[in-house]
Short mmCIF file of C-alpha atoms in Angstrom, two decimals:
data_model
loop_
_atom_site.label_atom_id
_atom_site.label_comp_id
_atom_site.label_asym_id
_atom_site.label_seq_id
_atom_site.Cartn_x
_atom_site.Cartn_y
_atom_site.Cartn_z
CA UNK A 211 -3.81 16.02 -36.26
CA UNK A 212 -4.19 12.95 -34.12
CA UNK A 213 -5.55 13.20 -30.66
CA UNK A 214 -5.42 10.41 -28.27
CA UNK A 215 -6.76 10.36 -24.78
CA UNK A 216 -4.15 9.07 -22.41
CA UNK A 217 -5.33 9.30 -18.85
CA UNK A 218 -5.60 12.91 -17.81
CA UNK A 219 -2.22 14.00 -18.99
CA UNK A 220 -1.82 17.18 -20.90
CA UNK A 221 -1.54 15.81 -24.40
CA UNK A 222 0.29 17.76 -27.01
CA UNK A 223 -0.28 17.56 -30.71
CA UNK A 224 2.40 16.40 -33.08
CA UNK A 225 3.19 20.08 -33.63
CA UNK A 226 3.87 20.40 -29.95
CA UNK A 227 0.98 22.72 -29.03
CA UNK A 228 -0.05 22.43 -25.43
CA UNK A 229 -3.70 21.54 -25.37
CA UNK A 230 -4.59 20.53 -21.88
CA UNK A 231 -7.99 22.20 -22.02
CA UNK A 232 -9.04 20.57 -25.22
CA UNK A 233 -8.62 16.99 -24.12
CA UNK A 234 -10.68 16.82 -21.00
CA UNK A 235 -14.13 16.39 -22.45
CA UNK A 236 -13.35 15.22 -25.92
CA UNK A 237 -12.05 11.82 -25.02
CA UNK A 238 -13.67 9.04 -26.91
CA UNK A 239 -15.00 6.32 -24.68
CA UNK A 240 -14.62 8.56 -21.67
CA UNK A 241 -14.82 7.08 -18.22
CA UNK A 242 -18.18 7.51 -16.67
CA UNK A 243 -16.92 7.77 -13.16
CA UNK A 244 -14.92 10.84 -13.95
CA UNK A 245 -17.89 12.70 -15.30
CA UNK A 246 -18.44 14.96 -12.33
CA UNK A 247 -14.85 15.96 -11.85
CA UNK A 248 -13.46 19.31 -12.63
CA UNK A 249 -16.81 21.00 -13.22
CA UNK A 250 -19.27 22.20 -10.64
CA UNK A 251 -19.37 19.78 -7.75
CA UNK A 252 -22.70 18.17 -8.37
CA UNK A 253 -23.77 15.58 -5.83
CA UNK A 254 -23.39 12.77 -8.37
CA UNK A 255 -19.95 14.00 -9.29
CA UNK A 256 -18.61 14.06 -5.78
CA UNK A 257 -20.16 10.69 -5.08
CA UNK A 258 -18.40 9.19 -8.08
CA UNK A 259 -15.16 10.76 -6.99
CA UNK A 260 -15.61 9.52 -3.46
CA UNK A 261 -16.18 5.98 -4.68
CA UNK A 262 -13.15 6.18 -6.88
CA UNK A 263 -11.04 7.33 -3.95
CA UNK A 264 -12.39 4.82 -1.44
CA UNK A 265 -12.63 1.61 -3.47
CA UNK A 266 -8.91 0.91 -3.81
CA UNK A 267 -8.51 1.08 -0.04
CA UNK A 268 -11.74 -0.45 1.18
CA UNK A 269 -10.27 -3.86 2.08
CA UNK A 270 -7.60 -2.31 4.25
CA UNK A 271 -10.05 0.16 5.79
CA UNK A 272 -12.26 -2.75 6.76
CA UNK A 273 -9.23 -4.64 8.09
CA UNK A 274 -8.24 -1.62 10.14
CA UNK A 275 -11.74 -1.25 11.61
CA UNK A 276 -11.78 -4.96 12.47
CA UNK A 277 -8.43 -4.91 14.23
CA UNK A 278 -9.41 -1.79 16.14
CA UNK A 279 -12.76 -3.04 17.38
CA UNK A 280 -11.91 -6.76 17.37
CA UNK A 281 -15.42 -7.72 16.43
CA UNK A 282 -17.34 -7.72 13.19
CA UNK A 283 -20.45 -5.84 14.27
CA UNK A 284 -18.56 -2.92 15.80
CA UNK A 285 -16.18 -2.85 12.85
CA UNK A 286 -19.11 -2.60 10.43
CA UNK A 287 -20.59 0.27 12.41
CA UNK A 288 -17.27 2.05 12.67
CA UNK A 289 -16.51 1.73 8.99
CA UNK A 290 -19.96 2.92 8.01
CA UNK A 291 -19.70 5.83 10.40
CA UNK A 292 -16.26 6.80 9.11
CA UNK A 293 -17.34 6.62 5.47
CA UNK A 294 -20.32 8.79 6.27
CA UNK A 295 -18.07 11.36 7.93
CA UNK A 296 -15.52 11.15 5.14
CA UNK A 297 -18.06 11.80 2.40
CA UNK A 298 -19.36 14.86 4.18
CA UNK A 299 -15.84 16.06 4.87
CA UNK A 300 -14.54 15.41 1.38
CA UNK A 301 -14.15 19.13 0.81
CA UNK A 302 -11.46 19.12 3.47
CA UNK A 303 -9.42 16.48 1.68
CA UNK A 304 -6.57 18.06 -0.19
CA UNK A 305 -6.50 16.49 -3.64
CA UNK A 306 -3.25 14.85 -4.53
CA UNK A 307 -2.39 13.98 -0.94
CA UNK A 308 -2.62 10.55 0.59
CA UNK A 309 -6.29 9.60 0.68
CA UNK A 310 -5.70 6.35 2.53
CA UNK A 311 -3.91 8.14 5.37
CA UNK A 312 -6.77 10.67 5.47
CA UNK A 313 -9.34 7.87 5.80
CA UNK A 314 -7.27 6.17 8.50
CA UNK A 315 -7.27 9.40 10.48
CA UNK A 316 -11.04 9.65 10.16
CA UNK A 317 -11.56 6.07 11.29
CA UNK A 318 -9.21 6.64 14.22
CA UNK A 319 -11.01 9.79 15.29
CA UNK A 320 -14.38 8.08 14.93
CA UNK A 321 -13.12 5.15 16.97
CA UNK A 322 -11.69 7.33 19.75
CA UNK A 323 -14.75 9.51 19.96
CA UNK A 324 -16.99 6.44 20.11
CA UNK A 325 -15.01 5.02 22.98
CA UNK A 326 -15.07 8.30 24.83
CA UNK A 327 -18.74 8.98 24.30
CA UNK A 328 -19.85 5.51 25.27
CA UNK A 329 -20.31 6.02 28.98
CA UNK A 330 -21.29 2.42 29.55
CA UNK A 331 -18.06 1.02 28.22
CA UNK A 332 -15.17 0.96 30.62
CA UNK A 333 -12.31 3.11 29.39
CA UNK A 334 -9.83 0.42 28.66
CA UNK A 335 -7.23 2.88 27.50
CA UNK A 336 -6.90 6.57 27.87
CA UNK A 337 -4.80 7.52 24.92
CA UNK A 338 -3.63 10.74 26.54
CA UNK A 339 -2.69 9.24 29.83
CA UNK A 340 -0.88 6.06 28.98
CA UNK A 341 2.79 6.38 29.67
CA UNK A 342 4.67 3.49 28.19
CA UNK A 343 7.45 4.17 30.64
CA UNK A 344 5.04 3.31 33.44
CA UNK A 345 4.98 -0.31 32.42
CA UNK A 346 7.06 -2.31 34.92
CA UNK A 347 10.54 -2.86 33.60
CA UNK A 348 11.10 -6.54 32.88
CA UNK A 349 13.51 -8.42 35.02
CA UNK A 350 16.98 -7.85 33.58
CA UNK A 351 17.86 -11.53 33.37
CA UNK A 352 14.54 -12.21 31.67
CA UNK A 353 15.18 -9.40 29.18
CA UNK A 354 18.61 -10.79 28.37
CA UNK A 355 17.15 -14.22 27.88
CA UNK A 356 14.50 -12.81 25.55
CA UNK A 357 17.18 -11.11 23.50
CA UNK A 358 19.17 -14.29 23.30
CA UNK A 359 16.13 -16.20 22.11
CA UNK A 360 15.43 -13.44 19.56
CA UNK A 361 18.97 -13.70 18.28
CA UNK A 362 18.74 -17.43 17.80
CA UNK A 363 15.32 -17.43 16.16
CA UNK A 364 14.97 -18.13 12.49
CA UNK A 365 12.60 -15.26 11.79
CA UNK A 366 12.24 -16.07 8.13
CA UNK A 367 10.88 -19.44 9.17
CA UNK A 368 8.50 -17.81 11.66
CA UNK A 369 7.11 -15.52 8.97
CA UNK A 370 6.98 -18.28 6.39
CA UNK A 371 5.02 -20.58 8.69
CA UNK A 372 2.56 -18.06 10.09
CA UNK A 373 -1.09 -18.09 9.21
CA UNK A 374 -3.09 -14.90 8.93
CA UNK A 375 -5.16 -15.83 11.97
CA UNK A 376 -1.97 -15.91 14.08
CA UNK A 377 -1.21 -12.36 13.05
CA UNK A 378 -4.75 -11.20 13.75
CA UNK A 379 -4.73 -12.83 17.15
CA UNK A 380 -1.32 -11.40 18.00
CA UNK A 381 -2.50 -7.94 16.95
CA UNK A 382 -5.73 -8.26 18.90
CA UNK A 383 -3.78 -9.15 22.00
CA UNK A 384 -1.65 -6.03 21.80
CA UNK A 385 -2.83 -3.27 24.13
CA UNK A 386 -4.56 -0.52 22.19
CA UNK A 387 -1.81 2.02 22.81
CA UNK A 388 0.58 -0.26 20.91
CA UNK A 389 -1.88 -1.63 18.39
CA UNK A 390 -3.11 1.74 17.19
CA UNK A 391 0.27 3.25 16.18
CA UNK A 392 1.26 -0.06 14.60
CA UNK A 393 -1.88 -0.19 12.46
CA UNK A 394 -1.70 3.48 11.55
CA UNK A 395 1.87 3.08 10.40
CA UNK A 396 1.71 -0.39 8.88
CA UNK A 397 -1.69 -0.29 7.20
CA UNK A 398 -2.41 3.40 6.88
CA UNK A 399 1.07 4.48 5.91
CA UNK A 400 0.94 7.46 8.26
CA UNK A 401 4.20 9.22 9.06
CA UNK A 402 5.38 9.32 12.67
CA UNK A 403 4.35 12.95 12.97
CA UNK A 404 0.89 12.23 11.58
CA UNK A 405 0.42 9.44 14.10
CA UNK A 406 1.59 11.74 16.88
CA UNK A 407 -0.92 14.36 15.75
CA UNK A 408 -3.91 12.06 15.48
CA UNK A 409 -3.22 10.31 18.79
CA UNK A 410 -2.04 13.51 20.47
CA UNK A 411 1.11 11.94 21.84
CA UNK A 412 4.75 13.00 21.39
CA UNK A 413 6.59 11.69 18.34
CA UNK A 414 9.16 9.96 20.57
CA UNK A 415 6.32 8.03 22.17
CA UNK A 416 5.06 7.01 18.74
CA UNK A 417 8.47 5.62 17.85
CA UNK A 418 8.94 3.70 21.09
CA UNK A 419 5.43 2.25 20.92
CA UNK A 420 5.93 1.18 17.33
CA UNK A 421 9.19 -0.50 18.25
CA UNK A 422 7.70 -2.33 21.18
CA UNK A 423 4.54 -3.24 19.30
CA UNK A 424 6.58 -4.93 16.59
CA UNK A 425 8.75 -6.66 19.14
CA UNK A 426 5.70 -8.08 20.91
CA UNK A 427 4.11 -9.06 17.64
CA UNK A 428 7.07 -10.99 16.36
CA UNK A 429 7.56 -12.76 19.66
CA UNK A 430 3.90 -13.74 19.67
CA UNK A 431 4.21 -15.14 16.15
CA UNK A 432 7.22 -17.14 17.23
CA UNK A 433 5.31 -18.52 20.20
CA UNK A 434 2.42 -19.57 17.98
CA UNK A 435 4.84 -21.33 15.64
CA UNK A 436 6.48 -23.11 18.57
CA UNK A 437 3.08 -24.09 19.92
CA UNK A 438 2.32 -25.75 16.60
CA UNK A 439 5.52 -27.74 16.91
CA UNK A 440 7.44 -25.81 14.27
CA UNK A 441 11.14 -25.54 15.01
CA UNK A 442 12.12 -21.91 14.53
CA UNK A 443 15.66 -21.94 15.82
CA UNK A 444 17.77 -22.93 18.74
CA UNK A 445 16.00 -21.87 21.89
CA UNK A 446 18.55 -21.96 24.65
CA UNK A 447 17.28 -22.47 28.13
CA UNK A 448 18.66 -20.15 30.74
CA UNK L 127 27.75 4.24 7.72
CA UNK L 128 28.54 1.34 10.05
CA UNK L 129 26.41 -1.57 11.20
CA UNK L 130 25.45 -0.20 14.67
CA UNK L 131 24.15 3.02 13.13
CA UNK L 132 22.28 1.03 10.48
CA UNK L 133 20.63 -1.00 13.21
CA UNK L 134 19.63 2.16 15.06
CA UNK L 135 18.14 3.74 11.97
CA UNK L 136 16.58 0.62 10.47
CA UNK L 137 13.02 1.22 11.66
CA UNK L 138 13.02 4.84 10.61
CA UNK L 139 14.45 3.76 7.26
CA UNK L 140 11.79 1.13 6.65
CA UNK L 141 9.09 3.54 7.79
CA UNK L 142 10.29 6.11 5.28
CA UNK L 143 11.29 8.63 7.91
CA UNK L 144 14.94 9.21 6.98
CA UNK L 145 16.42 12.21 5.22
CA UNK L 146 17.51 11.61 1.65
CA UNK L 147 21.26 11.47 2.42
CA UNK L 148 20.79 8.99 5.27
CA UNK L 149 18.49 6.98 3.02
CA UNK L 150 21.11 6.72 0.34
CA UNK L 151 23.76 5.77 2.90
CA UNK L 152 21.46 3.04 4.22
CA UNK L 153 20.80 1.66 0.75
CA UNK L 154 24.52 1.60 0.02
CA UNK L 155 25.29 -0.16 3.26
CA UNK L 156 22.52 -2.72 2.78
CA UNK L 157 23.74 -3.51 -0.70
CA UNK L 158 27.17 -4.35 0.68
CA UNK L 159 26.40 -5.91 4.07
CA UNK L 160 24.57 -9.26 4.00
CA UNK L 161 23.83 -9.45 7.78
CA UNK L 162 22.24 -5.99 7.82
CA UNK L 163 20.39 -6.79 4.61
CA UNK L 164 19.02 -9.93 6.21
CA UNK L 165 17.94 -8.01 9.30
CA UNK L 166 16.29 -5.37 7.13
CA UNK L 167 14.59 -8.03 5.03
CA UNK L 168 13.17 -9.68 8.14
CA UNK L 169 11.84 -6.39 9.49
CA UNK L 170 10.28 -5.60 6.13
CA UNK L 171 8.74 -9.05 6.03
CA UNK L 172 7.05 -8.52 9.39
CA UNK L 173 5.50 -5.34 8.02
CA UNK L 174 4.24 -7.18 4.96
CA UNK L 175 2.89 -10.05 7.06
CA UNK L 176 0.76 -7.55 8.99
CA UNK L 177 -0.62 -5.88 5.87
CA UNK L 178 -1.48 -9.20 4.26
CA UNK L 179 -3.22 -10.49 7.37
CA UNK L 180 -5.22 -7.29 7.84
CA UNK L 181 -6.52 -7.01 4.31
CA UNK L 182 -10.18 -7.99 4.63
CA UNK L 183 -11.73 -8.29 1.20
CA UNK L 184 -15.04 -6.48 0.84
CA UNK L 185 -17.39 -8.08 -1.66
CA UNK L 186 -18.45 -5.67 -4.40
CA UNK L 187 -22.10 -5.86 -3.35
CA UNK L 188 -21.19 -4.82 0.15
CA UNK L 189 -18.84 -2.13 -1.08
CA UNK L 190 -21.68 -0.68 -3.13
CA UNK L 191 -24.03 -0.79 -0.16
CA UNK L 192 -21.49 0.84 2.15
CA UNK L 193 -20.75 3.63 -0.30
CA UNK L 194 -24.40 4.19 -1.13
CA UNK L 195 -25.19 4.55 2.56
CA UNK L 196 -22.27 6.91 3.13
CA UNK L 197 -23.36 9.13 0.27
CA UNK L 198 -27.07 9.04 1.08
CA UNK L 199 -28.37 12.49 1.90
CA UNK L 200 -29.78 13.26 5.31
CA UNK L 201 -28.79 12.42 8.83
CA UNK L 202 -30.56 9.06 8.83
CA UNK L 203 -27.80 7.36 6.90
CA UNK L 204 -26.49 5.98 10.14
CA UNK L 205 -29.86 4.65 11.21
CA UNK L 206 -30.66 1.16 12.36
CA UNK L 207 -31.02 -0.14 8.84
CA UNK L 208 -27.38 0.55 8.09
CA UNK L 209 -26.61 -1.46 4.98
CA UNK L 210 -23.43 -2.68 6.59
CA UNK L 211 -25.53 -5.22 8.39
CA UNK L 212 -28.09 -5.80 5.69
CA UNK L 213 -25.83 -5.86 2.66
CA UNK L 214 -26.41 -8.94 0.54
CA UNK L 215 -23.43 -11.22 0.33
CA UNK L 216 -24.42 -13.12 -2.80
CA UNK L 217 -21.56 -13.08 -5.29
CA UNK L 218 -22.42 -10.92 -8.26
CA UNK L 219 -21.38 -11.14 -11.89
CA UNK L 220 -18.99 -8.30 -11.25
CA UNK L 221 -17.44 -10.17 -8.40
CA UNK L 222 -16.81 -13.13 -10.68
CA UNK L 223 -15.21 -10.85 -13.23
CA UNK L 224 -12.94 -9.36 -10.59
CA UNK L 225 -12.08 -12.84 -9.47
CA UNK L 226 -11.11 -13.60 -13.03
CA UNK L 227 -8.94 -10.50 -13.08
CA UNK L 228 -7.36 -11.57 -9.83
CA UNK L 229 -6.68 -14.99 -11.30
CA UNK L 230 -4.88 -13.43 -14.25
CA UNK L 231 -2.88 -11.35 -11.85
CA UNK L 232 -2.06 -14.37 -9.76
CA UNK L 233 -0.55 -15.82 -12.90
CA UNK L 234 1.79 -12.88 -13.08
CA UNK L 235 2.26 -11.90 -9.51
CA UNK L 236 2.05 -15.09 -7.54
CA UNK L 237 -0.99 -16.49 -5.82
CA UNK L 238 -3.03 -13.99 -3.92
CA UNK L 239 -0.51 -11.25 -4.28
CA UNK L 240 -2.77 -8.80 -6.07
CA UNK L 241 -6.29 -7.92 -6.76
CA UNK L 242 -7.11 -5.37 -9.37
CA UNK L 243 -10.22 -3.39 -9.87
CA UNK L 244 -11.47 -1.99 -13.07
CA UNK L 245 -11.55 1.79 -12.72
CA UNK L 246 -15.07 2.05 -13.99
CA UNK L 247 -18.00 -0.20 -13.14
CA UNK L 248 -18.88 -2.53 -15.96
CA UNK L 249 -15.43 -2.48 -17.52
CA UNK L 250 -13.12 -5.42 -17.56
CA UNK L 251 -10.19 -3.49 -18.93
CA UNK L 252 -7.94 -4.57 -16.08
CA UNK L 253 -7.99 -8.16 -17.31
CA UNK L 254 -7.22 -7.20 -20.87
CA UNK L 255 -4.63 -4.69 -19.75
CA UNK L 256 -2.78 -7.30 -17.88
CA UNK L 257 -2.94 -9.84 -20.65
CA UNK L 258 -1.61 -7.26 -23.06
CA UNK L 259 0.97 -6.27 -20.57
CA UNK L 260 2.13 -9.81 -19.94
CA UNK L 261 2.34 -10.42 -23.71
CA UNK L 262 4.30 -7.25 -24.22
CA UNK L 263 6.70 -8.21 -21.51
CA UNK L 264 7.32 -11.53 -23.17
CA UNK L 265 7.73 -10.19 -26.71
CA UNK L 266 9.52 -6.91 -26.64
CA UNK L 267 10.46 -5.60 -30.03
CA UNK L 268 13.69 -3.66 -30.42
CA UNK L 269 13.14 -0.15 -29.08
CA UNK L 270 12.08 2.61 -31.45
CA UNK L 271 13.82 5.96 -31.26
CA UNK L 272 11.82 8.42 -29.20
CA UNK L 273 10.76 10.50 -32.25
CA UNK L 274 9.34 7.39 -33.94
CA UNK L 275 7.59 6.45 -30.73
CA UNK L 276 5.96 9.88 -30.52
CA UNK L 277 4.77 9.46 -34.08
CA UNK L 278 3.33 6.06 -33.40
CA UNK L 279 1.58 7.27 -30.27
CA UNK L 280 0.37 10.45 -31.96
CA UNK L 281 1.54 12.46 -29.00
CA UNK L 282 4.64 13.71 -27.34
CA UNK L 283 5.20 13.22 -23.66
CA UNK L 284 7.87 13.86 -21.10
CA UNK L 285 9.79 10.65 -20.65
CA UNK L 286 11.22 10.41 -17.13
CA UNK L 287 14.93 11.19 -17.24
CA UNK L 288 16.42 10.20 -13.92
CA UNK L 289 20.15 10.48 -13.39
CA UNK L 290 22.15 7.34 -14.05
CA UNK L 291 19.82 6.01 -16.73
CA UNK L 292 19.97 6.41 -20.47
CA UNK L 293 16.76 6.26 -22.44
CA UNK L 294 17.19 3.81 -25.32
CA UNK L 295 13.77 4.40 -26.84
CA UNK L 296 10.54 2.56 -26.52
CA UNK L 297 7.67 0.58 -27.86
CA UNK L 298 3.96 0.94 -27.64
CA UNK L 299 1.46 -1.20 -25.92
CA UNK L 300 -2.18 -1.22 -27.01
CA UNK L 301 -4.62 -1.44 -24.16
CA UNK L 302 -8.34 -0.91 -24.60
CA UNK L 303 -7.67 0.72 -27.93
CA UNK L 304 -5.26 3.20 -26.38
CA UNK L 305 -1.61 3.12 -27.16
CA UNK L 306 0.62 3.47 -24.17
CA UNK L 307 4.38 3.93 -24.04
CA UNK L 308 6.74 1.24 -22.87
CA UNK L 309 10.13 2.90 -22.41
CA UNK L 310 13.46 1.18 -22.19
CA UNK L 311 16.38 2.50 -20.18
CA UNK L 312 19.93 1.32 -19.72
CA UNK L 313 21.58 1.71 -16.32
CA UNK L 314 24.82 3.61 -16.81
CA UNK L 315 26.61 1.72 -14.06
CA UNK L 316 26.22 -1.84 -15.31
CA UNK L 317 24.45 -1.68 -18.64
CA UNK L 318 21.37 -3.55 -17.42
CA UNK L 319 18.09 -2.75 -19.09
CA UNK L 320 14.87 -1.79 -17.36
CA UNK L 321 11.49 -1.17 -18.89
CA UNK L 322 9.20 1.55 -17.66
CA UNK L 323 5.58 1.14 -18.64
CA UNK L 324 2.39 3.04 -18.16
CA UNK L 325 -0.78 1.01 -18.15
CA UNK L 326 -3.62 3.50 -18.41
CA UNK L 327 -6.89 3.12 -16.61
CA UNK L 328 -5.73 0.45 -14.19
CA UNK L 329 -6.37 1.04 -10.55
CA UNK L 330 -4.10 -0.95 -8.39
CA UNK L 331 -5.28 -2.34 -5.20
CA UNK L 332 -3.91 -5.28 -3.38
CA UNK L 333 -2.05 -6.96 -0.68
CA UNK L 334 1.36 -6.55 -2.11
CA UNK L 335 1.43 -2.81 -1.71
CA UNK L 336 4.54 -1.81 0.15
CA UNK L 337 5.73 1.44 1.51
CA UNK L 338 9.34 1.85 0.58
CA UNK L 339 12.14 3.98 1.90
CA UNK L 340 10.90 7.18 0.27
CA UNK L 341 7.68 6.87 2.25
CA UNK L 342 5.44 6.27 -0.75
CA UNK L 343 3.49 3.17 -1.63
CA UNK L 344 4.37 0.83 -4.42
CA UNK L 345 3.03 -2.41 -5.77
CA UNK L 346 5.72 -5.02 -5.85
CA UNK L 347 5.34 -8.14 -7.92
CA UNK L 348 7.84 -10.91 -8.37
CA UNK L 349 7.20 -13.98 -10.41
CA UNK L 350 9.59 -16.44 -11.93
CA UNK L 351 12.50 -14.08 -11.87
CA UNK L 352 10.60 -11.11 -13.30
CA UNK L 353 10.19 -8.20 -10.92
CA UNK L 354 7.99 -5.20 -11.12
CA UNK L 355 7.65 -2.13 -8.95
CA UNK L 356 4.58 -0.09 -9.80
CA UNK L 357 2.74 2.93 -8.51
CA UNK L 358 -0.52 4.67 -9.19
CA UNK L 359 0.15 7.66 -11.37
CA UNK L 360 -1.72 10.92 -11.02
CA UNK L 361 -3.38 10.14 -14.35
CA UNK L 362 -5.26 7.18 -12.91
CA UNK L 363 -2.97 4.68 -14.54
CA UNK L 364 -0.35 2.30 -13.33
CA UNK L 365 3.29 3.21 -13.86
CA UNK L 366 5.82 0.51 -13.33
CA UNK L 367 9.46 -0.35 -13.59
CA UNK L 368 10.03 -3.86 -14.86
CA UNK L 369 13.36 -5.58 -14.38
CA UNK L 370 14.10 -7.51 -17.56
CA UNK L 371 17.29 -8.96 -16.20
CA UNK L 372 18.26 -10.10 -12.77
CA UNK L 373 18.25 -6.72 -11.10
CA UNK L 374 18.20 -6.84 -7.30
CA UNK L 375 14.87 -5.79 -5.87
CA UNK L 376 16.46 -2.90 -4.00
CA UNK L 377 17.74 -1.50 -7.29
CA UNK L 378 14.23 -1.52 -8.71
CA UNK L 379 12.97 0.31 -5.64
CA UNK L 380 15.58 3.01 -6.10
CA UNK L 381 14.82 3.25 -9.82
CA UNK L 382 11.07 3.49 -9.22
CA UNK L 383 11.65 6.21 -6.68
CA UNK L 384 13.86 8.12 -9.11
CA UNK L 385 11.37 7.70 -11.97
CA UNK L 386 8.57 8.97 -9.84
CA UNK L 387 10.54 12.13 -9.26
#
């Protein structure tokens, strides 16, 4: 009988016997980092599991922290804080669900609670109170002109010519109530309902903020391209 | 479905928020309507631009320091000597190895599109996996019948059997001494062949991870006409659908979604 370890699948013998239990520990050349899994949750085991869960997402988690705080030192603190919380809360993570989204929620909560607890910092945004409808409606002629410019923009060119720093700057300039849903959706992969839950805002608000965040972002990217002298379409003057 | 409705639903579609029937209707419309497809492509591109710009690579040394601090017992882990600030930034041997892996990947996936991490510290299996994988892609033998494949692998497994695809058989791929299946399917509608592979022990991580219409994340690689849509399987390996012929990208997305079940 030939056994071969293939991931953690239930491997069956050539006679077709199910043998899921037999394979787990008998794998030749087993992977060290999986050692603590499945058995009693020793500290080393859960640490290895935590690392395995976090590592694939660490670059994006750091990117998220940076775009939230907009400075390196605060981002480092926030990420460290969130990882600390996540490791201690690992028992609450439902295995098999989206770990990245779970981490994004933790970072968001850590970020919001930091802002709220820091009495010295002015409250730039109250996530519960901001009503996107309260923003003054743009002049109708201006809005029409914007739409016309949008329609005549070669967006492929805009995206092809952008540099990452443009995108970061455009994101950093978005008000937090737009930036946060955009990052949670775009980087964290959270569903609309999950974003609504973590930010405690209605799902309709999530959708409208996402829409407007993307609209602002793409217009900012176009403006940067134009500022660098790149022709990105026919811009008709009103 | 008509263009105005497609425009209204486009964001929800790209964000993976649509019901299955609406999703299918959208895909059908996009396949047939170039202006809507262009609009959808542009919207998708903006999403990808954001992800790429926000990916901030963490050097392995710093990653280790961050994780060690997070897992350190006691409440002082957040103290003033937080390793986030003190973490050494000198490139390590491991970093160079990962860079080498990334270089191999760049060969396949286009510059900077991917970075891969070995699942276990001290292993460079991702590099070898990819080399083997690239070789296998280039030199596919004729497919073996499934029974012969089982015999060669020394195991039986449940080959995905999505509707609209006929399993032709498969080959094996040897990675790190493990044989892995490389299955070949023919699309019933147009006879085109796709390959579905499982690369064990490869953890995918990178900039070209996209969330598709079904709301799940995939790695998408295109290089010199070859296209691949992959996802992290529950077994810690990479599953992927590889388009051997000129299949439209959208078709591969749909196939990957169907394979994933």
